[in-house]
mmCIF file of C-alpha atoms in Angstrom:
data_model
loop_
_atom_site.group_PDB
_atom_site.id
_atom_site.type_symbol
_atom_site.label_atom_id
_atom_site.label_comp_id
_atom_site.label_asym_id
_atom_site.label_seq_id
_atom_site.Cartn_x
_atom_site.Cartn_y
_atom_site.Cartn_z
ATOM 1 C CA UNK A 31 6.222 -12.221 33.658
ATOM 2 C CA UNK A 32 2.684 -10.986 33.259
ATOM 3 C CA UNK A 33 0.244 -10.811 36.139
ATOM 4 C CA UNK A 34 -2.524 -13.466 35.823
ATOM 5 C CA UNK A 35 -5.150 -10.708 35.748
ATOM 6 C CA UNK A 36 -3.508 -9.139 32.677
ATOM 7 C CA UNK A 37 -3.206 -12.551 31.010
ATOM 8 C CA UNK A 38 -6.874 -13.217 31.644
ATOM 9 C CA UNK A 39 -8.026 -9.816 30.336
ATOM 10 C CA UNK A 40 -5.866 -9.960 27.206
ATOM 11 C CA UNK A 41 -6.930 -13.548 26.535
ATOM 12 C CA UNK A 42 -10.527 -12.479 26.808
ATOM 13 C CA UNK A 43 -9.806 -9.637 24.380
ATOM 14 C CA UNK A 44 -8.139 -11.983 21.885
ATOM 15 C CA UNK A 45 -11.380 -13.901 21.758
ATOM 16 C CA UNK A 46 -13.415 -10.674 21.567
ATOM 17 C CA UNK A 47 -11.333 -9.509 18.599
ATOM 18 C CA UNK A 48 -12.052 -12.750 16.738
ATOM 19 C CA UNK A 49 -15.762 -12.363 17.511
ATOM 20 C CA UNK A 50 -15.510 -8.798 16.155
ATOM 21 C CA UNK A 51 -14.136 -10.178 12.897
ATOM 22 C CA UNK A 52 -16.983 -12.679 12.740
ATOM 23 C CA UNK A 53 -19.557 -9.963 13.475
ATOM 24 C CA UNK A 54 -18.148 -7.730 10.728
ATOM 25 C CA UNK A 55 -18.294 -10.616 8.273
ATOM 26 C CA UNK A 56 -21.977 -10.936 9.172
ATOM 27 C CA UNK A 57 -22.450 -7.238 8.362
ATOM 28 C CA UNK A 58 -20.580 -7.736 5.064
ATOM 29 C CA UNK A 59 -22.786 -10.710 4.285
ATOM 30 C CA UNK A 60 -25.912 -8.557 4.785
ATOM 31 C CA UNK A 61 -24.633 -5.842 2.488
ATOM 32 C CA UNK A 62 -23.547 -8.340 -0.179
ATOM 33 C CA UNK A 63 -27.074 -9.743 -0.147
ATOM 34 C CA UNK A 64 -28.480 -6.217 -0.527
ATOM 35 C CA UNK A 65 -26.220 -5.539 -3.530
ATOM 36 C CA UNK A 66 -24.081 -2.991 -1.697
ATOM 37 C CA UNK A 67 -20.680 -4.492 -2.441
ATOM 38 C CA UNK A 68 -18.833 -1.342 -1.317
ATOM 39 C CA UNK A 69 -20.374 -1.500 2.136
ATOM 40 C CA UNK A 70 -19.577 -5.220 2.191
ATOM 41 C CA UNK A 71 -15.950 -4.390 1.237
ATOM 42 C CA UNK A 72 -15.715 -1.873 4.071
ATOM 43 C CA UNK A 73 -16.830 -4.474 6.624
ATOM 44 C CA UNK A 74 -14.670 -7.243 5.157
ATOM 45 C CA UNK A 75 -11.665 -4.958 5.697
ATOM 46 C CA UNK A 76 -12.902 -4.246 9.217
ATOM 47 C CA UNK A 77 -13.011 -8.022 9.795
ATOM 48 C CA UNK A 78 -9.414 -8.357 8.600
ATOM 49 C CA UNK A 79 -8.355 -5.579 10.973
ATOM 50 C CA UNK A 80 -10.099 -7.196 13.933
ATOM 51 C CA UNK A 81 -8.478 -10.540 13.156
ATOM 52 C CA UNK A 82 -5.098 -8.829 13.064
ATOM 53 C CA UNK A 83 -5.803 -7.117 16.385
ATOM 54 C CA UNK A 84 -6.556 -10.503 17.912
ATOM 55 C CA UNK A 85 -3.348 -11.930 16.470
ATOM 56 C CA UNK A 86 -1.276 -9.033 17.835
ATOM 57 C CA UNK A 87 -2.634 -9.710 21.339
ATOM 58 C CA UNK A 88 -2.175 -13.453 20.840
ATOM 59 C CA UNK A 89 1.471 -12.857 19.908
ATOM 60 C CA UNK A 90 2.003 -10.487 22.838
ATOM 61 C CA UNK A 91 0.885 -13.186 25.223
ATOM 62 C CA UNK A 92 3.137 -15.772 23.539
ATOM 63 C CA UNK A 93 6.044 -13.309 23.608
ATOM 64 C CA UNK A 94 5.526 -13.281 27.377
ATOM 65 C CA UNK A 95 5.464 -17.096 27.612
ATOM 66 C CA UNK A 96 1.711 -17.264 28.155
ATOM 67 C CA UNK A 97 -0.712 -19.798 26.723
ATOM 68 C CA UNK A 98 -3.763 -18.344 24.986
ATOM 69 C CA UNK A 99 -7.018 -20.135 25.661
ATOM 70 C CA UNK A 100 -9.221 -19.845 22.580
ATOM 71 C CA UNK A 101 -12.950 -19.939 23.096
ATOM 72 C CA UNK A 102 -15.656 -20.777 20.570
ATOM 73 C CA UNK A 103 -16.927 -17.868 18.534
ATOM 74 C CA UNK A 104 -20.590 -17.142 19.072
ATOM 75 C CA UNK A 105 -22.911 -16.600 16.164
ATOM 76 C CA UNK A 106 -23.807 -12.925 15.713
ATOM 77 C CA UNK A 107 -27.430 -12.487 16.751
ATOM 78 C CA UNK A 108 -28.280 -9.239 14.979
ATOM 79 C CA UNK A 109 -31.434 -8.630 12.946
ATOM 80 C CA UNK A 110 -31.249 -5.993 10.242
ATOM 81 C CA UNK A 111 -34.369 -4.057 9.284
ATOM 82 C CA UNK A 112 -32.801 -0.956 7.762
ATOM 83 C CA UNK A 113 -29.667 -0.451 5.640
ATOM 84 C CA UNK A 114 -27.979 1.507 8.390
ATOM 85 C CA UNK A 115 -28.616 -1.034 11.162
ATOM 86 C CA UNK A 116 -25.195 -2.704 10.813
ATOM 87 C CA UNK A 117 -23.520 0.700 10.971
ATOM 88 C CA UNK A 118 -25.177 1.539 14.301
ATOM 89 C CA UNK A 119 -24.446 -1.943 15.620
ATOM 90 C CA UNK A 120 -20.795 -1.491 14.589
ATOM 91 C CA UNK A 121 -20.474 1.822 16.422
ATOM 92 C CA UNK A 122 -21.974 0.374 19.629
ATOM 93 C CA UNK A 123 -19.661 -2.655 19.277
ATOM 94 C CA UNK A 124 -16.575 -0.462 18.821
ATOM 95 C CA UNK A 125 -17.530 1.524 21.955
ATOM 96 C CA UNK A 126 -17.640 -1.792 23.820
ATOM 97 C CA UNK A 127 -14.221 -2.777 22.474
ATOM 98 C CA UNK A 128 -12.850 0.589 23.592
ATOM 99 C CA UNK A 129 -14.202 -0.046 27.101
ATOM 100 C CA UNK A 130 -12.545 -3.480 27.154
ATOM 101 C CA UNK A 131 -9.184 -2.070 26.024
ATOM 102 C CA UNK A 132 -9.476 0.653 28.674
ATOM 103 C CA UNK A 133 -10.166 -1.998 31.310
ATOM 104 C CA UNK A 134 -6.968 -3.842 30.399
ATOM 105 C CA UNK A 135 -5.034 -0.609 30.374
ATOM 106 C CA UNK A 136 -6.410 0.381 33.778
ATOM 107 C CA UNK A 137 -5.474 -2.998 35.243
ATOM 108 C CA UNK A 138 -1.949 -2.708 33.775
ATOM 109 C CA UNK A 139 -1.635 0.774 35.244
ATOM 110 C CA UNK A 140 -2.722 -0.408 38.692
ATOM 111 C CA UNK A 141 -0.163 -3.229 38.495
ATOM 112 C CA UNK A 142 2.522 -0.893 37.203
ATOM 113 C CA UNK A 143 2.874 -3.137 34.137
ATOM 114 C CA UNK A 144 4.436 -0.459 31.934
ATOM 115 C CA UNK A 145 5.289 -2.882 29.113
ATOM 116 C CA UNK A 146 1.624 -3.862 28.709
ATOM 117 C CA UNK A 147 0.575 -0.210 28.925
ATOM 118 C CA UNK A 148 3.028 0.615 26.141
ATOM 119 C CA UNK A 149 1.710 -2.308 24.071
ATOM 120 C CA UNK A 150 -1.855 -1.087 24.582
ATOM 121 C CA UNK A 151 -1.119 2.525 23.626
ATOM 122 C CA UNK A 152 -1.481 1.572 19.933
ATOM 123 C CA UNK A 153 -4.826 -0.076 20.594
ATOM 124 C CA UNK A 154 -6.129 2.954 22.511
ATOM 125 C CA UNK A 155 -5.281 5.171 19.524
ATOM 126 C CA UNK A 156 -6.702 2.623 17.089
ATOM 127 C CA UNK A 157 -10.008 2.489 18.942
ATOM 128 C CA UNK A 158 -10.348 6.275 18.694
ATOM 129 C CA UNK A 159 -9.896 5.910 14.926
ATOM 130 C CA UNK A 160 -12.340 2.991 14.710
ATOM 131 C CA UNK A 161 -15.066 4.912 16.500
ATOM 132 C CA UNK A 162 -14.449 8.062 14.402
ATOM 133 C CA UNK A 163 -14.504 6.137 11.110
ATOM 134 C CA UNK A 164 -17.706 4.343 12.012
ATOM 135 C CA UNK A 165 -19.357 7.546 13.169
ATOM 136 C CA UNK A 166 -18.305 9.231 9.900
ATOM 137 C CA UNK A 167 -19.830 6.387 7.899
ATOM 138 C CA UNK A 168 -23.095 6.728 9.808
ATOM 139 C CA UNK A 169 -23.125 10.467 9.104
ATOM 140 C CA UNK A 170 -22.561 9.857 5.399
ATOM 141 C CA UNK A 171 -25.336 7.289 5.334
ATOM 142 C CA UNK A 172 -27.698 9.744 7.049
ATOM 143 C CA UNK A 173 -26.802 12.433 4.498
ATOM 144 C CA UNK A 174 -26.749 10.341 1.334
ATOM 145 C CA UNK A 175 -28.458 7.018 2.032
ATOM 146 C CA UNK A 176 -31.968 8.215 1.251
ATOM 147 C CA UNK A 177 -31.106 9.078 -2.339
ATOM 148 C CA UNK A 178 -30.418 6.136 -4.686
ATOM 149 C CA UNK A 179 -27.784 7.978 -6.754
ATOM 150 C CA UNK A 180 -25.963 9.237 -3.688
ATOM 151 C CA UNK A 181 -26.110 5.805 -2.071
ATOM 152 C CA UNK A 182 -24.634 4.346 -5.261
ATOM 153 C CA UNK A 183 -21.749 6.830 -5.117
ATOM 154 C CA UNK A 184 -21.185 6.194 -1.392
ATOM 155 C CA UNK A 185 -21.158 2.440 -2.049
ATOM 156 C CA UNK A 186 -18.650 2.937 -4.873
ATOM 157 C CA UNK A 187 -16.462 5.037 -2.591
ATOM 158 C CA UNK A 188 -16.497 2.325 0.116
ATOM 159 C CA UNK A 189 -15.648 -0.248 -2.522
ATOM 160 C CA UNK A 190 -12.343 1.523 -3.215
ATOM 161 C CA UNK A 191 -11.096 0.993 0.352
ATOM 162 C CA UNK A 192 -8.063 -1.255 0.560
ATOM 163 C CA UNK A 193 -6.588 -3.183 3.436
ATOM 164 C CA UNK A 194 -3.405 -2.085 5.216
ATOM 165 C CA UNK A 195 -1.975 -4.385 7.899
ATOM 166 C CA UNK A 196 -1.199 -2.753 11.259
ATOM 167 C CA UNK A 197 2.342 -1.503 11.746
ATOM 168 C CA UNK A 198 2.688 -2.365 15.417
ATOM 169 C CA UNK A 199 6.035 -3.847 16.302
ATOM 170 C CA UNK A 200 5.999 -6.413 19.090
#
């Protein structure tokens, strides 16, 4: 049986993951409108990943006989002035998600909830990858985004990204 604090924190994170998906769809929408379909593809895949993360946590709670309380998803309130604005917003958002995962992990550790800690190990690693990938994309945009031909090639490269579902076993 899970401690109520763990249930509350994971439930909150389920809802945060679905908001993340919604936020990334907003970023994709912006890039689609700008004609950067590769950037849009990158963020659509990010949205799929976030949705899957939420579903993994949702299933973990159900596997532990817990009810998940779903909240409404807030509208993203970002304003984009430059092409790289969504990239910087994404990195800041991922850092916030990392902090939330760490908070759950810390609570599980304090409660000696080793099963939840083991479940969260995958998410801790995943967050490191998410931050690194977003930072790398920002670096590429800084290097190549000012040149139309290079931006075209970067957009084409991002358009070739495909989705791979997480391989976490619950």
